[in-house]
């Protein structure tokens, strides 16, 4: 099946620093989603991207849909302690009976030191 | 709760026992999904349903069963055939469904999960 390579696997940063993470695939996706998961909770949608080249912001978060449609990145500016969590990318293709299935990356664990 | 509720939060299963995880949504959305999450792994799709009375196998359906008798409910049964059931189970909803062309690209929103453990 399709696979997403998400990197880095984990990050340890100081409060106030900027963060960047990305997902790449050998497959083309027509939607990219970024989620954040806190311990013991379900993932929460941060940003949704629908067009190649699209750059979207949500507060201190910015995400881009790669031109090739095979990658996406997420940036967090001026990190704060509550940014701690696991960040997942997810890509979706539209094909026959699997129209509504997502493929998830394995996540980036972010730790922010105050 | 983001319009989707999972229960219970924690569940314990004995060897050879079937257990059922509940997932309810109150937004009248067509599509619902069940995922399994293991430590250090992404989410893997177990089953999904795009419309009432219909559901499809995902990537890891063996040892699981579902039903979709009502639009708002999509329970997941972990059967005794699932030999490694210990995991965090997540249910999701999305607005899209068969024939809903205008909603064909809506993101999925998740419940807070059920953690299943073996006694």
mmCIF file of C-alpha atoms in Angstrom:
data_model
loop_
_atom_site.group_PDB
_atom_site.id
_atom_site.type_symbol
_atom_site.label_atom_id
_atom_site.label_comp_id
_atom_site.label_asym_id
_atom_site.label_seq_id
_atom_site.Cartn_x
_atom_site.Cartn_y
_atom_site.Cartn_z
ATOM 1 C CA UNK A 1 0.000 0.000 0.000
ATOM 2 C CA UNK A 2 0.869 3.654 0.031
ATOM 3 C CA UNK A 3 3.385 4.823 2.584
ATOM 4 C CA UNK A 4 4.268 8.182 4.035
ATOM 5 C CA UNK A 5 7.727 8.931 5.363
ATOM 6 C CA UNK A 6 7.470 11.481 8.165
ATOM 7 C CA UNK A 7 10.541 13.138 9.624
ATOM 8 C CA UNK A 8 12.006 13.782 12.014
ATOM 9 C CA UNK A 9 10.770 10.997 14.276
ATOM 10 C CA UNK A 10 11.279 13.212 17.330
ATOM 11 C CA UNK A 11 12.455 16.705 18.183
ATOM 12 C CA UNK A 12 13.656 18.352 21.380
ATOM 13 C CA UNK A 13 13.648 22.128 21.237
ATOM 14 C CA UNK A 14 13.744 25.170 23.493
ATOM 15 C CA UNK A 15 10.724 27.346 23.980
ATOM 16 C CA UNK A 16 10.676 30.120 21.404
ATOM 17 C CA UNK A 17 12.414 28.146 18.670
ATOM 18 C CA UNK A 18 10.846 27.421 15.297
ATOM 19 C CA UNK A 19 10.084 23.840 14.249
ATOM 20 C CA UNK A 20 9.811 22.187 10.865
ATOM 21 C CA UNK A 21 8.666 18.678 9.989
ATOM 22 C CA UNK A 22 7.745 17.039 6.705
ATOM 23 C CA UNK A 23 6.177 14.086 4.982
ATOM 24 C CA UNK A 24 7.161 12.548 1.673
ATOM 25 C CA UNK A 25 5.756 9.766 -0.421
ATOM 26 C CA UNK A 26 6.345 7.999 -3.709
ATOM 27 C CA UNK A 27 2.597 8.338 -4.359
ATOM 28 C CA UNK A 28 0.611 11.385 -5.355
ATOM 29 C CA UNK A 29 -2.012 12.681 -2.945
ATOM 30 C CA UNK A 30 -4.797 15.156 -3.607
ATOM 31 C CA UNK A 31 -5.282 16.125 0.031
ATOM 32 C CA UNK A 32 -2.796 16.609 2.849
ATOM 33 C CA UNK A 33 -3.869 16.882 6.474
ATOM 34 C CA UNK A 34 -1.863 17.696 9.580
ATOM 35 C CA UNK A 35 -3.041 16.521 13.024
ATOM 36 C CA UNK A 36 -1.768 16.943 16.577
ATOM 37 C CA UNK A 37 -2.291 14.278 19.236
ATOM 38 C CA UNK A 38 -1.936 14.832 22.975
ATOM 39 C CA UNK A 39 -1.255 11.811 25.227
ATOM 40 C CA UNK A 40 -4.325 9.618 25.662
ATOM 41 C CA UNK A 41 -6.428 11.731 23.301
ATOM 42 C CA UNK A 42 -7.529 11.529 19.698
ATOM 43 C CA UNK A 43 -5.764 13.502 16.948
ATOM 44 C CA UNK A 44 -7.039 17.021 16.358
ATOM 45 C CA UNK A 45 -7.009 18.529 12.880
ATOM 46 C CA UNK A 46 -4.617 21.474 12.550
ATOM 47 C CA UNK A 47 -4.501 22.269 8.850
ATOM 48 C CA UNK A 48 -6.042 20.831 5.678
ATOM 49 C CA UNK A 49 -4.452 21.357 2.237
ATOM 50 C CA UNK A 50 -6.325 20.710 -0.993
ATOM 51 C CA UNK A 51 -4.247 22.088 -3.884
ATOM 52 C CA UNK A 52 -0.663 21.625 -5.015
ATOM 53 C CA UNK A 53 1.418 24.600 -3.965
ATOM 54 C CA UNK A 54 -1.134 25.715 -1.376
ATOM 55 C CA UNK A 55 0.325 27.463 1.677
ATOM 56 C CA UNK A 56 -2.012 27.728 4.664
ATOM 57 C CA UNK A 57 -1.563 29.205 8.120
ATOM 58 C CA UNK A 58 -3.353 28.608 11.405
ATOM 59 C CA UNK A 59 -1.929 30.966 14.019
ATOM 60 C CA UNK A 60 1.722 30.039 14.523
ATOM 61 C CA UNK A 61 1.364 27.005 12.259
ATOM 62 C CA UNK A 62 2.042 27.050 8.529
ATOM 63 C CA UNK A 63 1.738 24.097 6.180
ATOM 64 C CA UNK A 64 2.365 23.657 2.472
ATOM 65 C CA UNK A 65 1.160 21.182 -0.122
ATOM 66 C CA UNK A 66 4.179 20.330 -2.284
ATOM 67 C CA UNK A 67 4.115 21.140 -5.979
ATOM 68 C CA UNK A 68 4.792 17.521 -6.912
ATOM 69 C CA UNK A 69 1.826 16.464 -4.692
ATOM 70 C CA UNK A 70 4.142 13.932 -3.064
ATOM 71 C CA UNK A 71 5.148 15.944 -0.028
ATOM 72 C CA UNK A 72 4.041 18.424 2.602
ATOM 73 C CA UNK A 73 5.662 20.296 5.442
ATOM 74 C CA UNK A 74 4.493 21.841 8.695
ATOM 75 C CA UNK A 75 6.231 24.738 10.432
ATOM 76 C CA UNK A 76 5.589 25.942 13.968
ATOM 77 C CA UNK A 77 6.966 29.360 14.842
ATOM 78 C CA UNK A 78 7.936 30.583 18.314
ATOM 79 C CA UNK A 79 7.158 27.282 20.033
ATOM 80 C CA UNK A 80 5.519 27.224 23.459
ATOM 81 C CA UNK A 81 5.219 24.380 26.024
ATOM 82 C CA UNK A 82 1.673 23.485 24.965
ATOM 83 C CA UNK A 83 2.965 22.604 21.485
ATOM 84 C CA UNK A 84 4.216 19.342 23.003
ATOM 85 C CA UNK A 85 2.623 16.307 21.395
ATOM 86 C CA UNK A 86 2.737 14.020 18.397
ATOM 87 C CA UNK A 87 2.173 15.570 14.984
ATOM 88 C CA UNK A 88 0.849 13.370 12.187
ATOM 89 C CA UNK A 89 0.627 14.008 8.501
ATOM 90 C CA UNK A 90 -2.013 12.212 6.459
ATOM 91 C CA UNK A 91 -2.482 12.034 2.723
ATOM 92 C CA UNK A 92 -5.495 10.983 0.744
ATOM 93 C CA UNK A 93 -5.972 9.814 -2.807
ATOM 94 C CA UNK A 94 -9.175 9.459 -4.719
ATOM 95 C CA UNK A 95 -9.442 6.073 -6.368
ATOM 96 C CA UNK A 96 -12.433 3.818 -6.747
ATOM 97 C CA UNK A 97 -13.780 2.227 -3.595
ATOM 98 C CA UNK A 98 -11.038 3.734 -1.437
ATOM 99 C CA UNK A 99 -12.086 7.322 -1.976
ATOM 100 C CA UNK A 100 -12.221 8.186 1.663
ATOM 101 C CA UNK A 101 -9.173 6.443 3.087
ATOM 102 C CA UNK A 102 -6.225 8.268 4.579
ATOM 103 C CA UNK A 103 -2.617 7.138 4.789
ATOM 104 C CA UNK A 104 -0.871 8.331 7.948
ATOM 105 C CA UNK A 105 2.752 9.041 8.696
ATOM 106 C CA UNK A 106 4.227 7.550 11.867
ATOM 107 C CA UNK A 107 4.311 10.886 13.620
ATOM 108 C CA UNK A 108 6.816 13.419 14.957
ATOM 109 C CA UNK A 109 7.101 13.601 18.737
ATOM 110 C CA UNK A 110 7.755 17.200 19.752
ATOM 111 C CA UNK A 111 9.161 18.103 23.157
ATOM 112 C CA UNK A 112 9.497 21.757 24.135
ATOM 113 C CA UNK A 113 11.748 22.689 27.031
ATOM 114 C CA UNK A 114 10.576 25.804 28.893
ATOM 115 C CA UNK B 1 -16.042 16.175 22.006
ATOM 116 C CA UNK B 2 -15.959 17.364 18.383
ATOM 117 C CA UNK B 3 -19.280 15.720 17.654
ATOM 118 C CA UNK B 4 -18.004 12.181 18.135
ATOM 119 C CA UNK B 5 -17.952 10.144 21.344
ATOM 120 C CA UNK B 6 -16.117 6.936 22.094
ATOM 121 C CA UNK B 7 -16.734 4.719 25.093
ATOM 122 C CA UNK B 8 -15.427 3.363 27.288
ATOM 123 C CA UNK B 9 -12.136 5.222 27.714
ATOM 124 C CA UNK B 10 -10.452 2.062 29.054
ATOM 125 C CA UNK B 11 -11.439 -1.542 28.398
ATOM 126 C CA UNK B 12 -10.018 -4.860 29.524
ATOM 127 C CA UNK B 13 -10.473 -8.153 27.731
ATOM 128 C CA UNK B 14 -9.957 -11.675 28.935
ATOM 129 C CA UNK B 15 -8.511 -14.344 26.697
ATOM 130 C CA UNK B 16 -11.138 -15.751 24.322
ATOM 131 C CA UNK B 17 -13.580 -12.928 24.949
ATOM 132 C CA UNK B 18 -15.205 -10.609 22.447
ATOM 133 C CA UNK B 19 -15.496 -6.947 23.386
ATOM 134 C CA UNK B 20 -17.356 -4.108 21.699
ATOM 135 C CA UNK B 21 -16.187 -0.505 21.493
ATOM 136 C CA UNK B 22 -18.780 2.187 21.058
ATOM 137 C CA UNK B 23 -18.599 5.147 18.672
ATOM 138 C CA UNK B 24 -21.418 7.664 18.341
ATOM 139 C CA UNK B 25 -21.626 10.888 16.325
ATOM 140 C CA UNK B 26 -24.274 13.587 16.508
ATOM 141 C CA UNK B 27 -23.493 15.629 13.386
ATOM 142 C CA UNK B 28 -25.450 13.524 10.873
ATOM 143 C CA UNK B 29 -22.272 12.731 8.967
ATOM 144 C CA UNK B 30 -22.252 9.906 6.454
ATOM 145 C CA UNK B 31 -18.796 8.411 6.858
ATOM 146 C CA UNK B 32 -17.278 6.776 9.933
ATOM 147 C CA UNK B 33 -13.969 4.973 10.447
ATOM 148 C CA UNK B 34 -12.114 2.788 12.927
ATOM 149 C CA UNK B 35 -8.347 2.970 13.338
ATOM 150 C CA UNK B 36 -5.848 1.150 15.477
ATOM 151 C CA UNK B 37 -2.816 2.926 16.921
ATOM 152 C CA UNK B 38 0.209 1.158 18.349
ATOM 153 C CA UNK B 39 3.123 2.933 20.095
ATOM 154 C CA UNK B 40 5.389 4.695 17.620
ATOM 155 C CA UNK B 41 3.097 3.871 14.741
ATOM 156 C CA UNK B 42 0.760 5.825 12.574
ATOM 157 C CA UNK B 43 -2.932 5.043 12.451
ATOM 158 C CA UNK B 44 -3.989 1.924 10.597
ATOM 159 C CA UNK B 45 -7.467 1.577 9.161
ATOM 160 C CA UNK B 46 -9.576 -1.342 10.396
ATOM 161 C CA UNK B 47 -13.010 -0.718 8.839
ATOM 162 C CA UNK B 48 -14.898 2.185 7.351
ATOM 163 C CA UNK B 49 -18.475 2.942 6.438
ATOM 164 C CA UNK B 50 -19.646 5.535 3.948
ATOM 165 C CA UNK B 51 -23.356 4.922 4.358
ATOM 166 C CA UNK B 52 -25.797 3.154 6.661
ATOM 167 C CA UNK B 53 -25.930 -0.642 6.277
ATOM 168 C CA UNK B 54 -22.681 -0.708 4.328
ATOM 169 C CA UNK B 55 -19.049 -0.973 5.408
ATOM 170 C CA UNK B 56 -15.713 -1.910 3.906
ATOM 171 C CA UNK B 57 -12.591 -3.613 5.224
ATOM 172 C CA UNK B 58 -9.553 -1.496 5.797
ATOM 173 C CA UNK B 59 -5.947 -2.598 5.901
ATOM 174 C CA UNK B 60 -6.111 -4.694 9.101
ATOM 175 C CA UNK B 61 -9.698 -6.015 9.352
ATOM 176 C CA UNK B 62 -8.849 -9.564 10.443
ATOM 177 C CA UNK B 63 -10.132 -10.316 13.948
ATOM 178 C CA UNK B 64 -12.527 -7.353 13.949
ATOM 179 C CA UNK B 65 -16.166 -6.842 12.990
ATOM 180 C CA UNK B 66 -18.426 -3.795 12.673
ATOM 181 C CA UNK B 67 -22.029 -2.872 12.022
ATOM 182 C CA UNK B 68 -23.698 0.306 10.773
ATOM 183 C CA UNK B 69 -27.396 -0.085 11.503
ATOM 184 C CA UNK B 70 -27.838 3.595 12.348
ATOM 185 C CA UNK B 71 -26.158 6.641 10.872
ATOM 186 C CA UNK B 72 -24.977 7.900 14.239
ATOM 187 C CA UNK B 73 -23.440 4.634 15.481
ATOM 188 C CA UNK B 74 -20.519 2.499 14.276
ATOM 189 C CA UNK B 75 -19.542 -0.061 16.951
ATOM 190 C CA UNK B 76 -16.388 -2.125 16.635
ATOM 191 C CA UNK B 77 -16.156 -5.673 18.016
ATOM 192 C CA UNK B 78 -12.718 -7.047 18.792
ATOM 193 C CA UNK B 79 -13.154 -10.796 18.511
ATOM 194 C CA UNK B 80 -11.184 -13.601 20.113
ATOM 195 C CA UNK B 81 -9.619 -14.165 16.691
ATOM 196 C CA UNK B 82 -7.624 -10.947 17.129
ATOM 197 C CA UNK B 83 -4.506 -12.332 18.794
ATOM 198 C CA UNK B 84 -2.866 -9.005 19.586
ATOM 199 C CA UNK B 85 -5.717 -6.680 20.543
ATOM 200 C CA UNK B 86 -3.849 -4.427 22.978
ATOM 201 C CA UNK B 87 -3.871 -1.000 21.347
ATOM 202 C CA UNK B 88 -5.445 2.443 21.288
ATOM 203 C CA UNK B 89 -8.568 2.449 19.107
ATOM 204 C CA UNK B 90 -9.750 5.618 17.401
ATOM 205 C CA UNK B 91 -13.054 6.310 15.696
ATOM 206 C CA UNK B 92 -13.442 9.137 13.182
ATOM 207 C CA UNK B 93 -16.206 10.823 11.230
ATOM 208 C CA UNK B 94 -16.326 12.875 8.058
ATOM 209 C CA UNK B 95 -19.104 14.645 6.273
ATOM 210 C CA UNK B 96 -18.627 12.965 2.928
ATOM 211 C CA UNK B 97 -20.511 9.943 1.714
ATOM 212 C CA UNK B 98 -21.639 8.226 -1.451
ATOM 213 C CA UNK B 99 -23.202 10.723 -3.818
ATOM 214 C CA UNK B 100 -22.221 13.693 -1.643
ATOM 215 C CA UNK B 101 -20.161 15.318 -4.370
ATOM 216 C CA UNK B 102 -20.009 18.684 -2.639
ATOM 217 C CA UNK B 103 -18.605 17.046 0.484
ATOM 218 C CA UNK B 104 -16.199 14.745 -1.313
ATOM 219 C CA UNK B 105 -13.034 16.131 0.243
ATOM 220 C CA UNK B 106 -13.816 16.712 3.888
ATOM 221 C CA UNK B 107 -11.228 15.852 6.545
ATOM 222 C CA UNK B 108 -11.763 13.240 9.231
ATOM 223 C CA UNK B 109 -12.308 14.229 12.851
ATOM 224 C CA UNK B 110 -11.479 11.859 15.675
ATOM 225 C CA UNK B 111 -12.942 10.817 18.991
ATOM 226 C CA UNK B 112 -10.846 10.606 22.150
ATOM 227 C CA UNK B 113 -10.111 6.907 21.784
ATOM 228 C CA UNK B 114 -10.497 3.679 23.732
ATOM 229 C CA UNK B 115 -7.498 1.921 25.214
ATOM 230 C CA UNK B 116 -7.932 -1.853 25.148
ATOM 231 C CA UNK B 117 -5.772 -4.105 27.293
ATOM 232 C CA UNK B 118 -5.612 -7.850 27.864
ATOM 233 C CA UNK B 119 -6.039 -9.255 31.366
#
